[in-house]
PDB file of C-alpha atoms in Angstrom:
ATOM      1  CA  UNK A 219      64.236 -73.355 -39.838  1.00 34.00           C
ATOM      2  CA  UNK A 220      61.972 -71.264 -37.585  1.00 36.00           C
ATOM      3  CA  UNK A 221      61.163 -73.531 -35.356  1.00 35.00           C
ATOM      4  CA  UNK A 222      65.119 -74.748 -35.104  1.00 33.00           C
ATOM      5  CA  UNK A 223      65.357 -71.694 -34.128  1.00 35.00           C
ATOM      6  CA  UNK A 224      63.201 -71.213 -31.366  1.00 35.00           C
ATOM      7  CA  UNK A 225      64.269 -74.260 -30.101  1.00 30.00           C
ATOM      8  CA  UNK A 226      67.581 -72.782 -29.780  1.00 34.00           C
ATOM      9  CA  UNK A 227      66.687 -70.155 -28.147  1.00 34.00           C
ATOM     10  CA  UNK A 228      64.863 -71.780 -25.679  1.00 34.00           C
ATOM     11  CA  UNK A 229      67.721 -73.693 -25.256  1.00 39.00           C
ATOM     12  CA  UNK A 230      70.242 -70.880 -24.847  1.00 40.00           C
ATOM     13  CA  UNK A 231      67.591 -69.469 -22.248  1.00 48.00           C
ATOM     14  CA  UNK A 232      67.326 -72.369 -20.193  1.00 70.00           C
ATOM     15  CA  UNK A 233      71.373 -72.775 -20.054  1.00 77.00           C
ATOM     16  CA  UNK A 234      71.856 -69.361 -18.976  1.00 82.00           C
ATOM     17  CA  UNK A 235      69.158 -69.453 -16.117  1.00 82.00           C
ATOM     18  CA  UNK A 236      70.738 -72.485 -15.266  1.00 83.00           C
ATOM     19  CA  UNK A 237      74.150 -70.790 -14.857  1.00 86.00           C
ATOM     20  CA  UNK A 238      72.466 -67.672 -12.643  1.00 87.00           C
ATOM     21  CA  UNK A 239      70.747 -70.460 -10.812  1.00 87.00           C
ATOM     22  CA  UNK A 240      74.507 -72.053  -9.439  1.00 90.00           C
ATOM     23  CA  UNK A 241      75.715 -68.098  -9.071  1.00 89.00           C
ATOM     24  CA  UNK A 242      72.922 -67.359  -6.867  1.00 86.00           C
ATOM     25  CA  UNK A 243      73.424 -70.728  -5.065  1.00 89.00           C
ATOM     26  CA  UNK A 244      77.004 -70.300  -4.586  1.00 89.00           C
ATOM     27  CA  UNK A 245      77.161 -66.762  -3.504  1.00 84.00           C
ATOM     28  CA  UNK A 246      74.397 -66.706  -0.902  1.00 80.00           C
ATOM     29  CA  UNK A 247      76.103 -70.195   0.696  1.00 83.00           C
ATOM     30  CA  UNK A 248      77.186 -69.348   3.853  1.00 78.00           C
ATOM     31  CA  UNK A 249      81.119 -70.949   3.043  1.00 86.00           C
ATOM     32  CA  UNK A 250      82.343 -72.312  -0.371  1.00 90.00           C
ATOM     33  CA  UNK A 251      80.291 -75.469  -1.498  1.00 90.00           C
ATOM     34  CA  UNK A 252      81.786 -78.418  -2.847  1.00 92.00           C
ATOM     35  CA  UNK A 253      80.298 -80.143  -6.043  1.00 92.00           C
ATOM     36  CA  UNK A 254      78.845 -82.909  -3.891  1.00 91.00           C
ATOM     37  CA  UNK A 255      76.980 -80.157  -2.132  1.00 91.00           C
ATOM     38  CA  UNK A 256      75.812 -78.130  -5.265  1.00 91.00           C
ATOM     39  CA  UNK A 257      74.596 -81.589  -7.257  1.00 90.00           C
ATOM     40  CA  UNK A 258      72.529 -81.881  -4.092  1.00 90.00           C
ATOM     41  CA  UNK A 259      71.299 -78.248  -4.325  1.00 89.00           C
ATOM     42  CA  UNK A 260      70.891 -77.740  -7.557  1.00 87.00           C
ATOM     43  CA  UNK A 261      68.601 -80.376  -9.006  1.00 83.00           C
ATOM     44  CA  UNK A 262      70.760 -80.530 -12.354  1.00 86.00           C
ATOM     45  CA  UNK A 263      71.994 -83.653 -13.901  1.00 89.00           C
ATOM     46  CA  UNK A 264      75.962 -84.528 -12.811  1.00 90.00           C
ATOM     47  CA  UNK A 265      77.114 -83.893 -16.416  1.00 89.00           C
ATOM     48  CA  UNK A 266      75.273 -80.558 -17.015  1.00 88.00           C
ATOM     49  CA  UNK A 267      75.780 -79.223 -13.830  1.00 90.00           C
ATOM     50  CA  UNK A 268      80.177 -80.237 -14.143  1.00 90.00           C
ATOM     51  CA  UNK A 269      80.104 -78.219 -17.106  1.00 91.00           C
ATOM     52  CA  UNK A 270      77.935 -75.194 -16.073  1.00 91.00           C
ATOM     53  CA  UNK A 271      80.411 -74.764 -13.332  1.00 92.00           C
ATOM     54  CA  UNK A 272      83.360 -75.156 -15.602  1.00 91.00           C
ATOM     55  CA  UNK A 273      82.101 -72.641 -17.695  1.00 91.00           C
ATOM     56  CA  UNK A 274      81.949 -70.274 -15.093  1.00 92.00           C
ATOM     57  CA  UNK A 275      85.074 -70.885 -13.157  1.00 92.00           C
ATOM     58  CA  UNK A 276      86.929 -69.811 -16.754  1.00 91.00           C
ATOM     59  CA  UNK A 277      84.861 -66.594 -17.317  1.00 90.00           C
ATOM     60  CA  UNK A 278      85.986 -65.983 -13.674  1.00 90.00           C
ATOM     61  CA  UNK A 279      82.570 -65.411 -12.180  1.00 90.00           C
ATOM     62  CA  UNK A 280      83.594 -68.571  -9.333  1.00 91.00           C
ATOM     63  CA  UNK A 281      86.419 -69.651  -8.171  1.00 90.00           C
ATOM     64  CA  UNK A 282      87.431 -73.496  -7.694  1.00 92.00           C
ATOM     65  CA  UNK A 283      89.835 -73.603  -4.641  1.00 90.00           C
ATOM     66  CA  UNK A 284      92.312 -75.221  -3.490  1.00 86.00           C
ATOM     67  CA  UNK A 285      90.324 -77.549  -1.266  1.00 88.00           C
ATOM     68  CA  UNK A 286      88.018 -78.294  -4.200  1.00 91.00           C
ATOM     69  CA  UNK A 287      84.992 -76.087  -3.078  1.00 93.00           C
ATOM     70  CA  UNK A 288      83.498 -73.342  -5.167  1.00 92.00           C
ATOM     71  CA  UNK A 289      83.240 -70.058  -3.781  1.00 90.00           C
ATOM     72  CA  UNK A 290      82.332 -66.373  -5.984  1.00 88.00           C
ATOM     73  CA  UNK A 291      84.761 -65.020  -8.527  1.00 87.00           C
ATOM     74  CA  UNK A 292      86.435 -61.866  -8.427  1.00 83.00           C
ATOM     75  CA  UNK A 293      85.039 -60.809 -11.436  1.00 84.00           C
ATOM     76  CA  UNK A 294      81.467 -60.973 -10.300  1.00 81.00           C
ATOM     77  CA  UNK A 295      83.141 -57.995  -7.617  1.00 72.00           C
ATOM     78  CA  UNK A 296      83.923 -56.086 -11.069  1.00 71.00           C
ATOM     79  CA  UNK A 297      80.977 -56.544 -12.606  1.00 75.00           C
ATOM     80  CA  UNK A 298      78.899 -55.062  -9.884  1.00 70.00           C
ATOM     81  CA  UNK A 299      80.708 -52.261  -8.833  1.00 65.00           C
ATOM     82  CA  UNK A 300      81.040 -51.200 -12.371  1.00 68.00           C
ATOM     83  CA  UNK A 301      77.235 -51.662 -12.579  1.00 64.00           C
ATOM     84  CA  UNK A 302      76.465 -49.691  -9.371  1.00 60.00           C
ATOM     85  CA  UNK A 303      78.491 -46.687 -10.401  1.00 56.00           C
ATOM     86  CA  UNK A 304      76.344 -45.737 -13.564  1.00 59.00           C
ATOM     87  CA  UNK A 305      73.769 -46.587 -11.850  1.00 63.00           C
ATOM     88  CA  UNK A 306      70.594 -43.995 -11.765  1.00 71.00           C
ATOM     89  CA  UNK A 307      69.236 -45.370  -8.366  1.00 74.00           C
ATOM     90  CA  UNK A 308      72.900 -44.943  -6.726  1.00 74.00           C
ATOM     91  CA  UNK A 309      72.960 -41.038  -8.527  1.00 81.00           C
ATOM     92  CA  UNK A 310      69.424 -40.286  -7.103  1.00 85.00           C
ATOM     93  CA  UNK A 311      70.519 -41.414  -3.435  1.00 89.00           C
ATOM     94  CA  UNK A 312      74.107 -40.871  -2.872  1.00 89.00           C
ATOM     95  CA  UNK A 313      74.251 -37.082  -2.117  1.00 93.00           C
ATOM     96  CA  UNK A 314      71.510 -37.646   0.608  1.00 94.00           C
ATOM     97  CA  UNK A 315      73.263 -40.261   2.354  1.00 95.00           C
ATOM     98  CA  UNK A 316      76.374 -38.672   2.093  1.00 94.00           C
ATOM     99  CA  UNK A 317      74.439 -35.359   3.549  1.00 95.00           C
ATOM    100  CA  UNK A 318      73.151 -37.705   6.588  1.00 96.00           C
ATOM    101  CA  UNK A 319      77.046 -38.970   7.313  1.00 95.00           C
ATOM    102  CA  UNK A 320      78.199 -35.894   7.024  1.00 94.00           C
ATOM    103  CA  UNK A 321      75.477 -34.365   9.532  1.00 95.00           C
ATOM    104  CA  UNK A 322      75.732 -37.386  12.097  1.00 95.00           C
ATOM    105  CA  UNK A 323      79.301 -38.783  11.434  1.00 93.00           C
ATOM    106  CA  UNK A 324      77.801 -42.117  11.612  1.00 94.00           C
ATOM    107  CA  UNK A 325      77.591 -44.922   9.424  1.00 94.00           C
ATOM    108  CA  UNK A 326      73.994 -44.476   6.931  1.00 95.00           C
ATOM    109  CA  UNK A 327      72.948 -47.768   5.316  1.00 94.00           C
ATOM    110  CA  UNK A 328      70.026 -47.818   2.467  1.00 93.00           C
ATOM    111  CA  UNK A 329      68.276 -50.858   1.800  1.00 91.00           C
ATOM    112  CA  UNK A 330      65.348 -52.374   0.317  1.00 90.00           C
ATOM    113  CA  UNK A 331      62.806 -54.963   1.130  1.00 92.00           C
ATOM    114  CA  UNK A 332      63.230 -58.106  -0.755  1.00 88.00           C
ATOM    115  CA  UNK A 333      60.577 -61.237   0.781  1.00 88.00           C
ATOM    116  CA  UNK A 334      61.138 -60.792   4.898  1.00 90.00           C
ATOM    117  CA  UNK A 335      65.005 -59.830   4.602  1.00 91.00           C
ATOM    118  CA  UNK A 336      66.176 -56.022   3.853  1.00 92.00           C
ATOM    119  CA  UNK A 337      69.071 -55.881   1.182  1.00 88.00           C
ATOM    120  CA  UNK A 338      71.277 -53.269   2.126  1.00 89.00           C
ATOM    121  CA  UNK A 339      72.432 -51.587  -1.193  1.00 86.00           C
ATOM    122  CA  UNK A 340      74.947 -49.152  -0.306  1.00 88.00           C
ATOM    123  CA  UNK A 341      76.643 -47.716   2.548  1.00 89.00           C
ATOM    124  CA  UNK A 342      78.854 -44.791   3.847  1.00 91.00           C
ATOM    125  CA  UNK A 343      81.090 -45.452   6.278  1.00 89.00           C
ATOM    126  CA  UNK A 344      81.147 -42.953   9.942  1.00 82.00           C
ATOM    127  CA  UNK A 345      83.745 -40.807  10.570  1.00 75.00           C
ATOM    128  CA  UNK A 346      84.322 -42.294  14.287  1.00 67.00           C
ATOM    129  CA  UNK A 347      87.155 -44.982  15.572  1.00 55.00           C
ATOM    130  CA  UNK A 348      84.221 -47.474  15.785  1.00 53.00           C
ATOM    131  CA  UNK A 349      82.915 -48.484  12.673  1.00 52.00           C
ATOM    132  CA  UNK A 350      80.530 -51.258  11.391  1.00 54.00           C
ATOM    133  CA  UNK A 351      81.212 -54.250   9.752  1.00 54.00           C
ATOM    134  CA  UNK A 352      78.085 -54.313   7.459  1.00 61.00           C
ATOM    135  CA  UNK A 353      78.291 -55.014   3.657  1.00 71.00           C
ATOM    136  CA  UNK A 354      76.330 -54.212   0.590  1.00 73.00           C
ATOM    137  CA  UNK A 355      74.631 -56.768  -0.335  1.00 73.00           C
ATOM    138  CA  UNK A 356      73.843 -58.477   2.880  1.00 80.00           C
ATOM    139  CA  UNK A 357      70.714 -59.327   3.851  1.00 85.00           C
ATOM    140  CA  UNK A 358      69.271 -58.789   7.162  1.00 91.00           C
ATOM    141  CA  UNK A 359      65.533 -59.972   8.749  1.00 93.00           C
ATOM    142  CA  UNK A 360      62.909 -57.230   8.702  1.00 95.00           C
ATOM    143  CA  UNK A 361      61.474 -57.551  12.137  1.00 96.00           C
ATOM    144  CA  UNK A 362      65.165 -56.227  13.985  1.00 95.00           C
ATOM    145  CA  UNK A 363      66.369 -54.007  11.974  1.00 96.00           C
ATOM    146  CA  UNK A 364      65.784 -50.076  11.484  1.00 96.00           C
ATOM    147  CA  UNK A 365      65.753 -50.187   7.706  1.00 96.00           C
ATOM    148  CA  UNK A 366      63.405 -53.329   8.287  1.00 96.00           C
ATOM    149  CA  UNK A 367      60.519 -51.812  10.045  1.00 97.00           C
ATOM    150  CA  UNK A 368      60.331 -48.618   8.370  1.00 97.00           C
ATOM    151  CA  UNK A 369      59.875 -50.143   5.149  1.00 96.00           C
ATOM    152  CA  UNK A 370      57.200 -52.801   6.876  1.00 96.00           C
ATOM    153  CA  UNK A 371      55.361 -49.273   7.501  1.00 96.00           C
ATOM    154  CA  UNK A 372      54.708 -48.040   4.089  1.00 95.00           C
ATOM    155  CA  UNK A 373      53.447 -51.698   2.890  1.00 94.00           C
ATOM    156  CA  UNK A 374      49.693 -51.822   2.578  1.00 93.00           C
ATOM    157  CA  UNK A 375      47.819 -53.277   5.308  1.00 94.00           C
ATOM    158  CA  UNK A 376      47.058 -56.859   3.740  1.00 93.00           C
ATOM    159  CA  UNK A 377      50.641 -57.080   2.143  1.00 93.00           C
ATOM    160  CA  UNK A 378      51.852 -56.226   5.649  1.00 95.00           C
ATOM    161  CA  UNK A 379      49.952 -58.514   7.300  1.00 93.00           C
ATOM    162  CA  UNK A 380      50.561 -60.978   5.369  1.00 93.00           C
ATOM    163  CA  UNK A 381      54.172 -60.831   5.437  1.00 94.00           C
ATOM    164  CA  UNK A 382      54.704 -60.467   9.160  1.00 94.00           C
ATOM    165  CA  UNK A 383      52.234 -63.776   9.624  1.00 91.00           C
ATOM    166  CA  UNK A 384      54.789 -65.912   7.865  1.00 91.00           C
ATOM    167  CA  UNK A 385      57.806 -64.544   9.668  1.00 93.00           C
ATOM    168  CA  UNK A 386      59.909 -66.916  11.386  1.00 92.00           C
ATOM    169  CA  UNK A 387      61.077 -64.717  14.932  1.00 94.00           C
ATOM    170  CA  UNK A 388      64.340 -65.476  15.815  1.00 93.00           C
ATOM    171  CA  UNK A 389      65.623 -64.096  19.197  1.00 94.00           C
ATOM    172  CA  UNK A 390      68.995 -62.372  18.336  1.00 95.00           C
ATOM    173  CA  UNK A 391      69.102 -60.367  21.256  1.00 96.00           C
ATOM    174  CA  UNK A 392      67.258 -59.484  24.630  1.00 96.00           C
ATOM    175  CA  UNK A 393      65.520 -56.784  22.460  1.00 95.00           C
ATOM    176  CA  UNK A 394      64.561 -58.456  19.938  1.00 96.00           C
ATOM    177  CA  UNK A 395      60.436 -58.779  18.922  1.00 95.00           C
ATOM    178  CA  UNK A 396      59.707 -61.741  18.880  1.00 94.00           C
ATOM    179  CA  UNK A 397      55.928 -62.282  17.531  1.00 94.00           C
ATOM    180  CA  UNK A 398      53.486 -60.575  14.651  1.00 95.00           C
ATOM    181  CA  UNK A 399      51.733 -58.685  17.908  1.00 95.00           C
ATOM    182  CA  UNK A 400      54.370 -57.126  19.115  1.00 96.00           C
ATOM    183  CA  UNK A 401      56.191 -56.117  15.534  1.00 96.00           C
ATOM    184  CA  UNK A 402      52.750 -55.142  14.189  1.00 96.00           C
ATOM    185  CA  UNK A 403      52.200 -52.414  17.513  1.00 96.00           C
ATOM    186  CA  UNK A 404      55.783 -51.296  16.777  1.00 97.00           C
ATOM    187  CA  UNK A 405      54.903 -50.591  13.035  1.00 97.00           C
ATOM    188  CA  UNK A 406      51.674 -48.577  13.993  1.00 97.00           C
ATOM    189  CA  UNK A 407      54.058 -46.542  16.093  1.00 97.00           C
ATOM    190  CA  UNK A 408      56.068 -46.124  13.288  1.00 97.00           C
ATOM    191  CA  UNK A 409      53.548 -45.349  10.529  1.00 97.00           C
ATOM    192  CA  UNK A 410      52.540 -42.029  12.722  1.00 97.00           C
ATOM    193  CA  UNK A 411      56.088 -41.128  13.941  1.00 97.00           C
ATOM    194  CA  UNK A 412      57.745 -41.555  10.347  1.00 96.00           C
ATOM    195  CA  UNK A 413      60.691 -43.060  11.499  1.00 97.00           C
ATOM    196  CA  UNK A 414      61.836 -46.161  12.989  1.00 97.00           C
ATOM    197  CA  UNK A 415      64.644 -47.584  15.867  1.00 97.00           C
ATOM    198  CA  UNK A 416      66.773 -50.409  16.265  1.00 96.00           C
ATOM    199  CA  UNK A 417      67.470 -50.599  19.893  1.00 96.00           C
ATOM    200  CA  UNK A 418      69.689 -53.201  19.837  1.00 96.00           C
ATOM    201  CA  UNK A 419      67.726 -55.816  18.076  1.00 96.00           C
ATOM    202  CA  UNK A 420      69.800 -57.336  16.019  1.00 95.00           C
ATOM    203  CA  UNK A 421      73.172 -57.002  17.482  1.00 93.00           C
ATOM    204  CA  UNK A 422      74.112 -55.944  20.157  1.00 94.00           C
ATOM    205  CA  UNK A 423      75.620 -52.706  21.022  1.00 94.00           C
ATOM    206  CA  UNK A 424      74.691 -51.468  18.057  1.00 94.00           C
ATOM    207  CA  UNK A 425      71.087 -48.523  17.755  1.00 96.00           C
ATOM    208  CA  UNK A 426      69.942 -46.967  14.637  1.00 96.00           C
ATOM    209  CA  UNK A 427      67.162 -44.607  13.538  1.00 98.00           C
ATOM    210  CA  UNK A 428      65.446 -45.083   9.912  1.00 98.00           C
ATOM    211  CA  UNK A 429      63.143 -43.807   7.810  1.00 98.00           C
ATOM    212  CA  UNK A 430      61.009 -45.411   4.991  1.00 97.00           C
ATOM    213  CA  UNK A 431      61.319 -45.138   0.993  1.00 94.00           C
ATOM    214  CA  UNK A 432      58.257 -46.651  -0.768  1.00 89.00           C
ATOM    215  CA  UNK A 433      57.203 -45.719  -4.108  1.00 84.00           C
ATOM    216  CA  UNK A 434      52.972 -46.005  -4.891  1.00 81.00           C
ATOM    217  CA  UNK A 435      53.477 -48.635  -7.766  1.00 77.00           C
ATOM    218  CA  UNK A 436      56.006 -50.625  -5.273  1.00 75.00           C
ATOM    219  CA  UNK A 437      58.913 -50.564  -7.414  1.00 77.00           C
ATOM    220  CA  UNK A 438      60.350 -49.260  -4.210  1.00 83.00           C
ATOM    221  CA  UNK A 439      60.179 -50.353  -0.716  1.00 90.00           C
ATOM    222  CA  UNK A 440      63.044 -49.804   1.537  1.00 92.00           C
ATOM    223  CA  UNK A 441      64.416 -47.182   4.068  1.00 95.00           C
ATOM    224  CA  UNK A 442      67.588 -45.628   5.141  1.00 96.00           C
ATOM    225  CA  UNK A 443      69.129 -45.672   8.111  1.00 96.00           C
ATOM    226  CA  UNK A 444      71.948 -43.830  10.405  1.00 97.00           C
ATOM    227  CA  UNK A 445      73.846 -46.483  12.792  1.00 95.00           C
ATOM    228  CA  UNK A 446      76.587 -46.199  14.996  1.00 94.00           C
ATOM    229  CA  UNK A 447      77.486 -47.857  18.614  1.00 94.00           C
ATOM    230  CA  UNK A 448      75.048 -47.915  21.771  1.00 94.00           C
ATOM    231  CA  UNK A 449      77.443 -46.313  23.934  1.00 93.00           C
ATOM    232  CA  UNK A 450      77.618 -43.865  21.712  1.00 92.00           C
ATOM    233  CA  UNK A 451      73.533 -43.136  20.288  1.00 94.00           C
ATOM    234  CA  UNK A 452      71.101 -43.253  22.820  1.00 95.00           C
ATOM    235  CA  UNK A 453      67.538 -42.848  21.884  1.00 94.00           C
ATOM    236  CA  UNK A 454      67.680 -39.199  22.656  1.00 95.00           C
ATOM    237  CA  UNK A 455      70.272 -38.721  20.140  1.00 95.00           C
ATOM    238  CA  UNK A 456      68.710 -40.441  17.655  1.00 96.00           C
ATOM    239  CA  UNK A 457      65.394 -38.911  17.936  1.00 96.00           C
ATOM    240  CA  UNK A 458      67.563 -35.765  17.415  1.00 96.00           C
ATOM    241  CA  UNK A 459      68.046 -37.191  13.508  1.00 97.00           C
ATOM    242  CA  UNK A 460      64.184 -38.000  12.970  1.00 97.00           C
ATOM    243  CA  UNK A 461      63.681 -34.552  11.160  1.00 97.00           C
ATOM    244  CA  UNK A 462      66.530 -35.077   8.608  1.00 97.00           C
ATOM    245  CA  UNK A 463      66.536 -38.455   8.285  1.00 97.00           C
ATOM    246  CA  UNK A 464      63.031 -38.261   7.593  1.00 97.00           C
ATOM    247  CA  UNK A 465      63.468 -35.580   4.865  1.00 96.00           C
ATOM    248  CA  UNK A 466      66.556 -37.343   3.249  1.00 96.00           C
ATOM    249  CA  UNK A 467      63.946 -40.071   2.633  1.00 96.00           C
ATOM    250  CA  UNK A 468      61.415 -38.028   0.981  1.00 95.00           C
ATOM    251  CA  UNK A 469      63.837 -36.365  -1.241  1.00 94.00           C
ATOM    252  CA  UNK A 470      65.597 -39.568  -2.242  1.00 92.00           C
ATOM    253  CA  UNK A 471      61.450 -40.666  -2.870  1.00 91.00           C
ATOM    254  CA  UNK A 472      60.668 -37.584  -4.839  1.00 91.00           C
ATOM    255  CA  UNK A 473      63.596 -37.925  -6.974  1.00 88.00           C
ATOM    256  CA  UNK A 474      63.153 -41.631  -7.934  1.00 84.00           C
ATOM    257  CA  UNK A 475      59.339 -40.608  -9.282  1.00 83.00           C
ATOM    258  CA  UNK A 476      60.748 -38.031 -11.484  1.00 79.00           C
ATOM    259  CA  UNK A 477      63.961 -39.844 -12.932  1.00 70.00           C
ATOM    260  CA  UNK A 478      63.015 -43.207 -12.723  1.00 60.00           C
ATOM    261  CA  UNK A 479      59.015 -42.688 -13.278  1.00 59.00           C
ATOM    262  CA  UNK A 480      57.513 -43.187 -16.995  1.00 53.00           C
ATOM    263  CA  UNK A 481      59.157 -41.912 -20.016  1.00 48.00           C
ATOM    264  CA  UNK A 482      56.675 -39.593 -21.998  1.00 44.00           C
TER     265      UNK A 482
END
């Protein structure tokens, strides 16, 4: 009986890492897939994989449209806004960001580093006309963004190194770096001044100024950022935020080592 058992769990394992596996396929496609397209993605048999996605078009976590693709549920919308309301990371950070907007009446993103993309994990809107079309959630390269290079800075040397030596550089704009050399200089800049730009790197029109988050046991390794329109920021008024922008990140740092640190 113990060993039916822990075959069964196995089993139940392996079917639910199955079912995040086609959730995490379906929401990071960049439009709804059809089940042609999944079978091809997913490496599952045609059977197992009809039925995974059965399973979660009823519990509502994708949706089967009318042109027979899948695309994300509303429900996974639910679930994660319930979960990032009680949750400690978003109570440590939010009155700091919400301090920065207030101060700047720009837009302030946080984010974290996750493989050579930055995550942005929540965001407070500007109080100006012009606003930006980010999301939370979206991911973003490292090398062009603010929130990017600031958190490249507090990385140790080798783990820097030997992320930025398997980035791919893609040129999104005249301003964009485009090789290690030139991203690696920038970060050196960065690790003395404490704080990092986006001139226009990754869209254009659009500036920012960020400073890192890191945490010694790397839990943490991110940045936040304040971003508005060019014509609006320049550089001088951005380097006019590096002081509290710089000391929103600390806080939000110091505060994450004494909530979320080890439990005595």
């Amino acid at each position: 009986m113990a060993l039916r058992k822990d075959i069964s769990r196995e089993s139940e394992t392996g079917t639910l890492g199955k079912a995040i596996a086609l959730l995490d396929l379906v929401t990071h496609a960049e439009r709804p897939l059809r089940f042609t397209d999944i079978l091809a993605l997913a490496g599952q048999p045609r059977g197992t994989l009809h039925r995974q996605l059965g399973h979660l078009v009823e519990e509502g976590l994708l949706e089967f449209n009318a042109d027979g693709r899948y695309a994300p549920g509303l429900r996974l919308l639910d679930l994660a806004s319930r979960s990032w309301a009680k949750n400690e990371f978003r109570l440590i950070t939010e009155p700091h960001l919400r301090h920065l907007q207030q101060m700047s009446g720009e837009t302030v993103h946080l984010g974290v580093l996750r493989g050579a993309s930055i995550i942005y994990l929540d965001k407070i809107e500007g109080q100006q006309s012009v606003r930006m079309y980010s999301q939370i959630g979206n991911a973003s390269p490292v090398y062009c963004t603010g929130v990017g290079k600031a958190a490249l800075s507090v990385l140790p040397d080798d783990a820097l190194e030997a992320l930025v030596r398997r980035l791919s550089f893609d040129s999104f704009t005249p301003q964009t770096l485009v090789s290690a050399e030139a991203l690696l200089a920038e970060v050196t800049i960065i690790r003395k001044t404490g704080f990092a730009f986006d001139r226009e790197e990754h869209e254009p029109g659009i500036r920012c100024i960020a400073a890192p988050i890191g945490m010694e046991d790397g839990s943490f390794t991110g940045g936040v950022s304040i971003t508005g329109p060019a014509y609006r920021l320049t550089i001088e008024r951005l380097e006019e935020w590096a002081a509290p922008i710089k000391q929103a990140a600390e806080c939000i740092a110091d505060a994450m080592r004494v909530r979320l640190g080890p439990r005595r």
